[in-house]
mmCIF file of N, CA and C in Angstrom:
data_model
loop_
_atom_site.group_PDB
_atom_site.id
_atom_site.type_symbol
_atom_site.label_atom_id
_atom_site.label_comp_id
_atom_site.label_asym_id
_atom_site.label_seq_id
_atom_site.Cartn_x
_atom_site.Cartn_y
_atom_site.Cartn_z
ATOM 1 N N MET A 1 14.911 9.336 -25.733
ATOM 2 C CA MET A 1 13.726 9.361 -24.897
ATOM 3 C C MET A 1 12.586 10.013 -25.679
ATOM 4 N N ALA A 2 12.144 9.363 -26.716
ATOM 5 C CA ALA A 2 11.043 9.884 -27.531
ATOM 6 C C ALA A 2 9.716 9.610 -26.846
ATOM 7 N N ASN A 3 8.781 10.519 -27.025
ATOM 8 C CA ASN A 3 7.422 10.298 -26.549
ATOM 9 C C ASN A 3 6.474 11.093 -27.415
ATOM 10 N N SER A 4 5.219 10.754 -27.324
ATOM 11 C CA SER A 4 4.208 11.526 -28.041
ATOM 12 C C SER A 4 2.890 11.454 -27.280
ATOM 13 N N PHE A 5 2.183 12.561 -27.283
ATOM 14 C CA PHE A 5 0.851 12.601 -26.698
ATOM 15 C C PHE A 5 -0.142 12.261 -27.789
ATOM 16 N N SER A 6 -1.143 11.495 -27.438
ATOM 17 C CA SER A 6 -2.167 11.155 -28.419
ATOM 18 C C SER A 6 -3.386 12.044 -28.208
ATOM 19 N N ARG A 7 -4.368 11.859 -29.051
ATOM 20 C CA ARG A 7 -5.644 12.571 -28.911
ATOM 21 C C ARG A 7 -6.570 11.840 -27.950
ATOM 22 N N ASP A 8 -6.062 10.798 -27.319
ATOM 23 C CA ASP A 8 -6.879 9.963 -26.443
ATOM 24 C C ASP A 8 -6.816 10.456 -25.003
ATOM 25 N N ILE A 9 -7.986 10.552 -24.384
ATOM 26 C CA ILE A 9 -8.088 10.855 -22.960
ATOM 27 C C ILE A 9 -8.924 9.755 -22.340
ATOM 28 N N LEU A 10 -8.482 9.270 -21.196
ATOM 29 C CA LEU A 10 -9.194 8.209 -20.502
ATOM 30 C C LEU A 10 -9.698 8.739 -19.170
ATOM 31 N N ILE A 11 -10.906 8.380 -18.822
ATOM 32 C CA ILE A 11 -11.401 8.617 -17.474
ATOM 33 C C ILE A 11 -11.938 7.295 -16.961
ATOM 34 N N GLN A 12 -12.045 7.192 -15.668
ATOM 35 C CA GLN A 12 -12.674 6.024 -15.059
ATOM 36 C C GLN A 12 -13.946 6.489 -14.375
ATOM 37 N N ALA A 13 -14.962 5.638 -14.386
ATOM 38 C CA ALA A 13 -16.235 5.930 -13.745
ATOM 39 C C ALA A 13 -16.833 4.609 -13.269
ATOM 40 N N PRO A 14 -17.560 4.637 -12.154
ATOM 41 C CA PRO A 14 -18.189 3.405 -11.682
ATOM 42 C C PRO A 14 -19.147 2.803 -12.711
ATOM 43 N N ASP A 15 -19.822 3.654 -13.500
ATOM 44 C CA ASP A 15 -20.768 3.196 -14.512
ATOM 45 C C ASP A 15 -20.415 3.862 -15.849
ATOM 46 N N PRO A 16 -19.561 3.215 -16.666
ATOM 47 C CA PRO A 16 -19.125 3.830 -17.923
ATOM 48 C C PRO A 16 -20.267 4.203 -18.869
ATOM 49 N N LYS A 17 -21.325 3.399 -18.928
ATOM 50 C CA LYS A 17 -22.438 3.703 -19.835
ATOM 51 C C LYS A 17 -23.163 4.976 -19.427
ATOM 52 N N SER A 18 -23.350 5.167 -18.141
ATOM 53 C CA SER A 18 -23.988 6.387 -17.650
ATOM 54 C C SER A 18 -23.116 7.608 -17.929
ATOM 55 N N ALA A 19 -21.818 7.462 -17.694
ATOM 56 C CA ALA A 19 -20.890 8.565 -17.967
ATOM 57 C C ALA A 19 -20.890 8.878 -19.463
ATOM 58 N N ALA A 20 -20.892 7.848 -20.309
ATOM 59 C CA ALA A 20 -20.903 8.070 -21.754
ATOM 60 C C ALA A 20 -22.163 8.819 -22.176
ATOM 61 N N ALA A 21 -23.299 8.453 -21.606
ATOM 62 C CA ALA A 21 -24.557 9.139 -21.932
ATOM 63 C C ALA A 21 -24.462 10.627 -21.621
ATOM 64 N N PHE A 22 -23.790 10.970 -20.536
ATOM 65 C CA PHE A 22 -23.598 12.385 -20.185
ATOM 66 C C PHE A 22 -22.859 13.115 -21.307
ATOM 67 N N TYR A 23 -21.753 12.537 -21.774
ATOM 68 C CA TYR A 23 -20.952 13.186 -22.819
ATOM 69 C C TYR A 23 -21.663 13.201 -24.174
ATOM 70 N N VAL A 24 -22.421 12.171 -24.479
ATOM 71 C CA VAL A 24 -23.178 12.126 -25.730
ATOM 72 C C VAL A 24 -24.295 13.169 -25.706
ATOM 73 N N ASN A 25 -25.055 13.206 -24.623
ATOM 74 C CA ASN A 25 -26.224 14.084 -24.545
ATOM 75 C C ASN A 25 -25.885 15.549 -24.327
ATOM 76 N N ASN A 26 -24.752 15.835 -23.704
ATOM 77 C CA ASN A 26 -24.450 17.220 -23.357
ATOM 78 C C ASN A 26 -23.313 17.846 -24.159
ATOM 79 N N LEU A 27 -22.445 17.018 -24.745
ATOM 80 C CA LEU A 27 -21.296 17.558 -25.461
ATOM 81 C C LEU A 27 -21.136 16.983 -26.869
ATOM 82 N N ALA A 28 -22.148 16.298 -27.344
ATOM 83 C CA ALA A 28 -22.210 15.802 -28.720
ATOM 84 C C ALA A 28 -21.113 14.805 -29.088
ATOM 85 N N PHE A 29 -20.615 14.046 -28.112
ATOM 86 C CA PHE A 29 -19.705 12.954 -28.439
ATOM 87 C C PHE A 29 -20.507 11.835 -29.103
ATOM 88 N N GLU A 30 -19.826 11.000 -29.870
ATOM 89 C CA GLU A 30 -20.457 9.839 -30.489
ATOM 90 C C GLU A 30 -19.833 8.570 -29.931
ATOM 91 N N VAL A 31 -20.659 7.578 -29.647
ATOM 92 C CA VAL A 31 -20.159 6.280 -29.196
ATOM 93 C C VAL A 31 -19.557 5.564 -30.394
ATOM 94 N N THR A 32 -18.302 5.128 -30.262
ATOM 95 C CA THR A 32 -17.628 4.418 -31.352
ATOM 96 C C THR A 32 -17.337 2.963 -31.006
ATOM 97 N N GLY A 33 -17.547 2.588 -29.747
ATOM 98 C CA GLY A 33 -17.322 1.207 -29.360
ATOM 99 C C GLY A 33 -17.730 0.963 -27.929
ATOM 100 N N GLU A 34 -18.103 -0.268 -27.651
ATOM 101 C CA GLU A 34 -18.468 -0.669 -26.293
ATOM 102 C C GLU A 34 -17.897 -2.039 -26.013
ATOM 103 N N GLU A 35 -17.256 -2.149 -24.862
ATOM 104 C CA GLU A 35 -16.778 -3.427 -24.365
ATOM 105 C C GLU A 35 -17.393 -3.619 -22.987
ATOM 106 N N THR A 36 -17.105 -4.725 -22.350
ATOM 107 C CA THR A 36 -17.707 -5.018 -21.056
ATOM 108 C C THR A 36 -17.478 -3.915 -20.040
ATOM 109 N N ASN A 37 -16.254 -3.426 -19.925
ATOM 110 C CA ASN A 37 -15.911 -2.436 -18.903
ATOM 111 C C ASN A 37 -15.447 -1.110 -19.476
ATOM 112 N N MET A 38 -15.764 -0.834 -20.751
ATOM 113 C CA MET A 38 -15.292 0.411 -21.370
ATOM 114 C C MET A 38 -16.233 0.859 -22.471
ATOM 115 N N VAL A 39 -16.399 2.178 -22.567
ATOM 116 C CA VAL A 39 -17.140 2.777 -23.670
ATOM 117 C C VAL A 39 -16.190 3.752 -24.359
ATOM 118 N N CYS A 40 -16.143 3.697 -25.679
ATOM 119 C CA CYS A 40 -15.267 4.558 -26.476
ATOM 120 C C CYS A 40 -16.117 5.632 -27.145
ATOM 121 N N LEU A 41 -15.670 6.878 -27.020
ATOM 122 C CA LEU A 41 -16.385 8.004 -27.602
ATOM 123 C C LEU A 41 -15.444 8.797 -28.493
ATOM 124 N N GLN A 42 -16.030 9.485 -29.463
ATOM 125 C CA GLN A 42 -15.230 10.357 -30.319
ATOM 126 C C GLN A 42 -15.867 11.733 -30.324
ATOM 127 N N GLY A 43 -15.013 12.723 -30.113
ATOM 128 C CA GLY A 43 -15.418 14.113 -30.234
ATOM 129 C C GLY A 43 -14.761 14.696 -31.464
ATOM 130 N N ARG A 44 -14.904 15.974 -31.649
ATOM 131 C CA ARG A 44 -14.354 16.603 -32.844
ATOM 132 C C ARG A 44 -12.834 16.526 -32.894
ATOM 133 N N HIS A 45 -12.181 16.695 -31.740
ATOM 134 C CA HIS A 45 -10.719 16.715 -31.723
ATOM 135 C C HIS A 45 -10.089 15.706 -30.773
ATOM 136 N N ILE A 46 -10.905 14.963 -30.026
ATOM 137 C CA ILE A 46 -10.353 13.998 -29.072
ATOM 138 C C ILE A 46 -11.165 12.708 -29.083
ATOM 139 N N ASN A 47 -10.531 11.673 -28.593
ATOM 140 C CA ASN A 47 -11.196 10.404 -28.320
ATOM 141 C C ASN A 47 -11.259 10.271 -26.805
ATOM 142 N N LEU A 48 -12.412 9.917 -26.297
ATOM 143 C CA LEU A 48 -12.601 9.768 -24.865
ATOM 144 C C LEU A 48 -12.946 8.320 -24.571
ATOM 145 N N PHE A 49 -12.163 7.700 -23.707
ATOM 146 C CA PHE A 49 -12.389 6.323 -23.303
ATOM 147 C C PHE A 49 -12.822 6.329 -21.849
ATOM 148 N N ILE A 50 -13.948 5.698 -21.571
ATOM 149 C CA ILE A 50 -14.470 5.653 -20.206
ATOM 150 C C ILE A 50 -14.399 4.210 -19.739
ATOM 151 N N GLU A 51 -13.526 3.986 -18.787
ATOM 152 C CA GLU A 51 -13.252 2.649 -18.259
ATOM 153 C C GLU A 51 -13.907 2.516 -16.890
ATOM 154 N N GLN A 52 -14.405 1.342 -16.570
ATOM 155 C CA GLN A 52 -14.993 1.125 -15.255
ATOM 156 C C GLN A 52 -13.905 1.153 -14.204
ATOM 157 N N GLY A 53 -14.124 1.919 -13.147
ATOM 158 C CA GLY A 53 -13.164 2.007 -12.056
ATOM 159 C C GLY A 53 -13.432 3.226 -11.212
ATOM 160 N N PRO A 54 -12.609 3.427 -10.185
ATOM 161 C CA PRO A 54 -12.790 4.592 -9.311
ATOM 162 C C PRO A 54 -12.442 5.878 -10.063
ATOM 163 N N LEU A 55 -13.069 6.970 -9.663
ATOM 164 C CA LEU A 55 -12.822 8.260 -10.296
ATOM 165 C C LEU A 55 -11.373 8.680 -10.093
ATOM 166 N N LEU A 56 -10.684 9.011 -11.192
ATOM 167 C CA LEU A 56 -9.295 9.471 -11.141
ATOM 168 C C LEU A 56 -9.147 10.875 -11.690
ATOM 169 N N GLY A 57 -10.110 11.347 -12.446
ATOM 170 C CA GLY A 57 -9.942 12.560 -13.234
ATOM 171 C C GLY A 57 -9.407 12.165 -14.592
ATOM 172 N N PRO A 58 -9.080 13.143 -15.431
ATOM 173 C CA PRO A 58 -8.612 12.807 -16.776
ATOM 174 C C PRO A 58 -7.229 12.167 -16.751
ATOM 175 N N VAL A 59 -7.053 11.193 -17.622
ATOM 176 C CA VAL A 59 -5.770 10.507 -17.773
ATOM 177 C C VAL A 59 -5.324 10.714 -19.218
ATOM 178 N N LEU A 60 -4.196 11.383 -19.405
ATOM 179 C CA LEU A 60 -3.659 11.600 -20.745
ATOM 180 C C LEU A 60 -2.816 10.408 -21.147
ATOM 181 N N GLU A 61 -2.807 10.089 -22.418
ATOM 182 C CA GLU A 61 -2.017 8.954 -22.887
ATOM 183 C C GLU A 61 -0.703 9.454 -23.479
ATOM 184 N N VAL A 62 0.396 8.878 -23.006
ATOM 185 C CA VAL A 62 1.728 9.229 -23.491
ATOM 186 C C VAL A 62 2.396 7.949 -23.979
ATOM 187 N N THR A 63 2.787 7.931 -25.242
ATOM 188 C CA THR A 63 3.481 6.782 -25.818
ATOM 189 C C THR A 63 4.982 6.992 -25.662
ATOM 190 N N VAL A 64 5.647 6.020 -25.050
ATOM 191 C CA VAL A 64 7.089 6.085 -24.798
ATOM 192 C C VAL A 64 7.763 4.871 -25.432
ATOM 193 N N ASP A 65 9.082 4.933 -25.530
ATOM 194 C CA ASP A 65 9.816 3.795 -26.099
ATOM 195 C C ASP A 65 9.685 2.549 -25.231
ATOM 196 N N SER A 66 9.756 2.735 -23.903
ATOM 197 C CA SER A 66 9.683 1.614 -22.967
ATOM 198 C C SER A 66 8.910 2.040 -21.733
ATOM 199 N N VAL A 67 7.803 1.367 -21.464
ATOM 200 C CA VAL A 67 6.993 1.682 -20.280
ATOM 201 C C VAL A 67 7.822 1.481 -19.016
ATOM 202 N N GLU A 68 8.535 0.369 -18.916
ATOM 203 C CA GLU A 68 9.321 0.079 -17.708
ATOM 204 C C GLU A 68 10.414 1.121 -17.471
ATOM 205 N N ALA A 69 11.125 1.510 -18.528
ATOM 206 C CA ALA A 69 12.198 2.504 -18.376
ATOM 207 C C ALA A 69 11.619 3.859 -17.975
ATOM 208 N N ALA A 70 10.515 4.258 -18.593
ATOM 209 C CA ALA A 70 9.882 5.533 -18.240
ATOM 210 C C ALA A 70 9.372 5.495 -16.805
ATOM 211 N N LYS A 71 8.781 4.367 -16.412
ATOM 212 C CA LYS A 71 8.272 4.230 -15.043
ATOM 213 C C LYS A 71 9.417 4.365 -14.039
ATOM 214 N N ARG A 72 10.551 3.722 -14.289
ATOM 215 C CA ARG A 72 11.705 3.820 -13.381
ATOM 216 C C ARG A 72 12.205 5.259 -13.273
ATOM 217 N N ARG A 73 12.311 5.954 -14.407
ATOM 218 C CA ARG A 73 12.759 7.361 -14.401
ATOM 219 C C ARG A 73 11.817 8.228 -13.578
ATOM 220 N N LEU A 74 10.518 8.052 -13.795
ATOM 221 C CA LEU A 74 9.532 8.878 -13.106
ATOM 222 C C LEU A 74 9.471 8.569 -11.617
ATOM 223 N N LEU A 75 9.562 7.299 -11.251
ATOM 224 C CA LEU A 75 9.595 6.946 -9.823
ATOM 225 C C LEU A 75 10.802 7.572 -9.136
ATOM 226 N N ALA A 76 11.939 7.589 -9.809
ATOM 227 C CA ALA A 76 13.153 8.186 -9.245
ATOM 228 C C ALA A 76 12.998 9.690 -9.027
ATOM 229 N N LYS A 77 12.090 10.312 -9.770
ATOM 230 C CA LYS A 77 11.854 11.754 -9.640
ATOM 231 C C LYS A 77 10.705 12.074 -8.683
ATOM 232 N N GLY A 78 10.136 11.053 -8.041
ATOM 233 C CA GLY A 78 9.098 11.288 -7.049
ATOM 234 C C GLY A 78 7.669 11.074 -7.521
ATOM 235 N N CYS A 79 7.487 10.626 -8.747
ATOM 236 C CA CYS A 79 6.139 10.321 -9.236
ATOM 237 C C CYS A 79 5.643 9.037 -8.581
ATOM 238 N N THR A 80 4.343 8.810 -8.621
ATOM 239 C CA THR A 80 3.778 7.616 -8.005
ATOM 240 C C THR A 80 2.985 6.804 -9.024
ATOM 241 N N VAL A 81 2.942 5.508 -8.809
ATOM 242 C CA VAL A 81 2.153 4.613 -9.654
ATOM 243 C C VAL A 81 0.717 4.626 -9.149
ATOM 244 N N VAL A 82 -0.214 4.888 -10.047
ATOM 245 C CA VAL A 82 -1.636 4.849 -9.728
ATOM 246 C C VAL A 82 -2.194 3.464 -10.032
ATOM 247 N N LYS A 83 -1.787 2.923 -11.193
ATOM 248 C CA LYS A 83 -2.239 1.594 -11.614
ATOM 249 C C LYS A 83 -1.201 1.049 -12.583
ATOM 250 N N ASP A 84 -0.730 -0.167 -12.323
ATOM 251 C CA ASP A 84 0.286 -0.783 -13.172
ATOM 252 C C ASP A 84 -0.305 -2.024 -13.820
ATOM 253 N N GLU A 85 -0.261 -2.077 -15.140
ATOM 254 C CA GLU A 85 -0.789 -3.211 -15.880
ATOM 255 C C GLU A 85 0.263 -3.672 -16.896
ATOM 256 N N PRO A 86 1.292 -4.369 -16.423
ATOM 257 C CA PRO A 86 2.386 -4.767 -17.312
ATOM 258 C C PRO A 86 1.964 -5.723 -18.431
ATOM 259 N N GLU A 87 0.841 -6.391 -18.276
ATOM 260 C CA GLU A 87 0.398 -7.318 -19.317
ATOM 261 C C GLU A 87 -0.045 -6.595 -20.593
ATOM 262 N N PHE A 88 -0.331 -5.271 -20.528
ATOM 263 C CA PHE A 88 -0.762 -4.540 -21.732
ATOM 264 C C PHE A 88 0.398 -4.127 -22.628
ATOM 265 N N PRO A 89 1.484 -3.603 -22.354
ATOM 266 C CA PRO A 89 1.915 -2.958 -21.110
ATOM 267 C C PRO A 89 1.430 -1.509 -21.042
ATOM 268 N N ARG A 90 1.024 -1.121 -19.835
ATOM 269 C CA ARG A 90 0.688 0.273 -19.564
ATOM 270 C C ARG A 90 0.806 0.513 -18.071
ATOM 271 N N CYS A 91 1.010 1.778 -17.724
ATOM 272 C CA CYS A 91 1.152 2.150 -16.321
ATOM 273 C C CYS A 91 0.631 3.564 -16.139
ATOM 274 N N TYR A 92 -0.302 3.735 -15.207
ATOM 275 C CA TYR A 92 -0.823 5.066 -14.897
ATOM 276 C C TYR A 92 0.084 5.667 -13.831
ATOM 277 N N MET A 93 0.572 6.867 -14.105
ATOM 278 C CA MET A 93 1.476 7.560 -13.182
ATOM 279 C C MET A 93 0.881 8.920 -12.810
ATOM 280 N N ARG A 94 1.096 9.337 -11.563
ATOM 281 C CA ARG A 94 0.739 10.694 -11.126
ATOM 282 C C ARG A 94 2.049 11.432 -10.912
ATOM 283 N N ASP A 95 2.193 12.572 -11.577
ATOM 284 C CA ASP A 95 3.441 13.315 -11.426
ATOM 285 C C ASP A 95 3.369 14.267 -10.233
ATOM 286 N N LEU A 96 4.431 14.994 -10.017
ATOM 287 C CA LEU A 96 4.545 15.882 -8.859
ATOM 288 C C LEU A 96 3.557 17.039 -8.910
ATOM 289 N N TYR A 97 2.956 17.264 -10.065
ATOM 290 C CA TYR A 97 2.045 18.387 -10.249
ATOM 291 C C TYR A 97 0.589 17.953 -10.321
ATOM 292 N N GLY A 98 0.328 16.670 -10.069
ATOM 293 C CA GLY A 98 -1.024 16.146 -10.015
ATOM 294 C C GLY A 98 -1.556 15.566 -11.312
ATOM 295 N N LEU A 99 -0.805 15.690 -12.408
ATOM 296 C CA LEU A 99 -1.253 15.161 -13.688
ATOM 297 C C LEU A 99 -1.117 13.636 -13.697
ATOM 298 N N ILE A 100 -2.150 12.964 -14.171
ATOM 299 C CA ILE A 100 -2.105 11.502 -14.305
ATOM 300 C C ILE A 100 -2.033 11.178 -15.787
ATOM 301 N N TYR A 101 -1.126 10.300 -16.136
ATOM 302 C CA TYR A 101 -1.034 9.862 -17.514
ATOM 303 C C TYR A 101 -0.776 8.377 -17.584
ATOM 304 N N ASN A 102 -1.209 7.840 -18.706
ATOM 305 C CA ASN A 102 -1.074 6.427 -18.998
ATOM 306 C C ASN A 102 0.146 6.273 -19.891
ATOM 307 N N LEU A 103 1.189 5.674 -19.358
ATOM 308 C CA LEU A 103 2.357 5.377 -20.175
ATOM 309 C C LEU A 103 2.056 4.128 -20.978
ATOM 310 N N THR A 104 2.239 4.213 -22.275
ATOM 311 C CA THR A 104 2.001 3.078 -23.143
ATOM 312 C C THR A 104 3.118 3.032 -24.178
ATOM 313 N N SER A 105 3.280 1.908 -24.815
ATOM 314 C CA SER A 105 4.344 1.746 -25.791
ATOM 315 C C SER A 105 3.843 0.960 -26.983
ATOM 316 N N THR A 106 4.384 1.265 -28.128
ATOM 317 C CA THR A 106 4.027 0.494 -29.316
ATOM 318 C C THR A 106 4.891 -0.755 -29.430
ATOM 319 N N ALA A 107 6.013 -0.764 -28.689
ATOM 320 C CA ALA A 107 6.919 -1.920 -28.696
ATOM 321 C C ALA A 107 6.830 -2.641 -27.361
ATOM 322 N N PRO A 108 6.895 -3.956 -27.355
ATOM 323 C CA PRO A 108 6.871 -4.700 -26.079
ATOM 324 C C PRO A 108 8.122 -4.418 -25.267
ATOM 325 N N ASP A 109 7.957 -4.356 -23.948
ATOM 326 C CA ASP A 109 9.116 -4.157 -23.052
ATOM 327 C C ASP A 109 9.927 -5.422 -22.917
#
């Protein structure tokens, strides 16, 4: 059951460009990429991705061997699915302590 945390943090905002401007103007982040529904920023020690969507708070990225297997284990322990996107594959989970993380894998499930 290997996993690793990345330097990537994701947040969702109704207007990603406006949210990105806040981080650029107030915390010296740099824009490193823009897509239709996402703005990518880089800070000194983290990468911040702002995706269009409802406010969730910070989402940490955790790379696991299998998104589906990790999701099943976490659901059995009482965690809840916030957003499931098997086509990526990725799954946002909220644990029993309120932390939300994006389960992702380098290998296809």
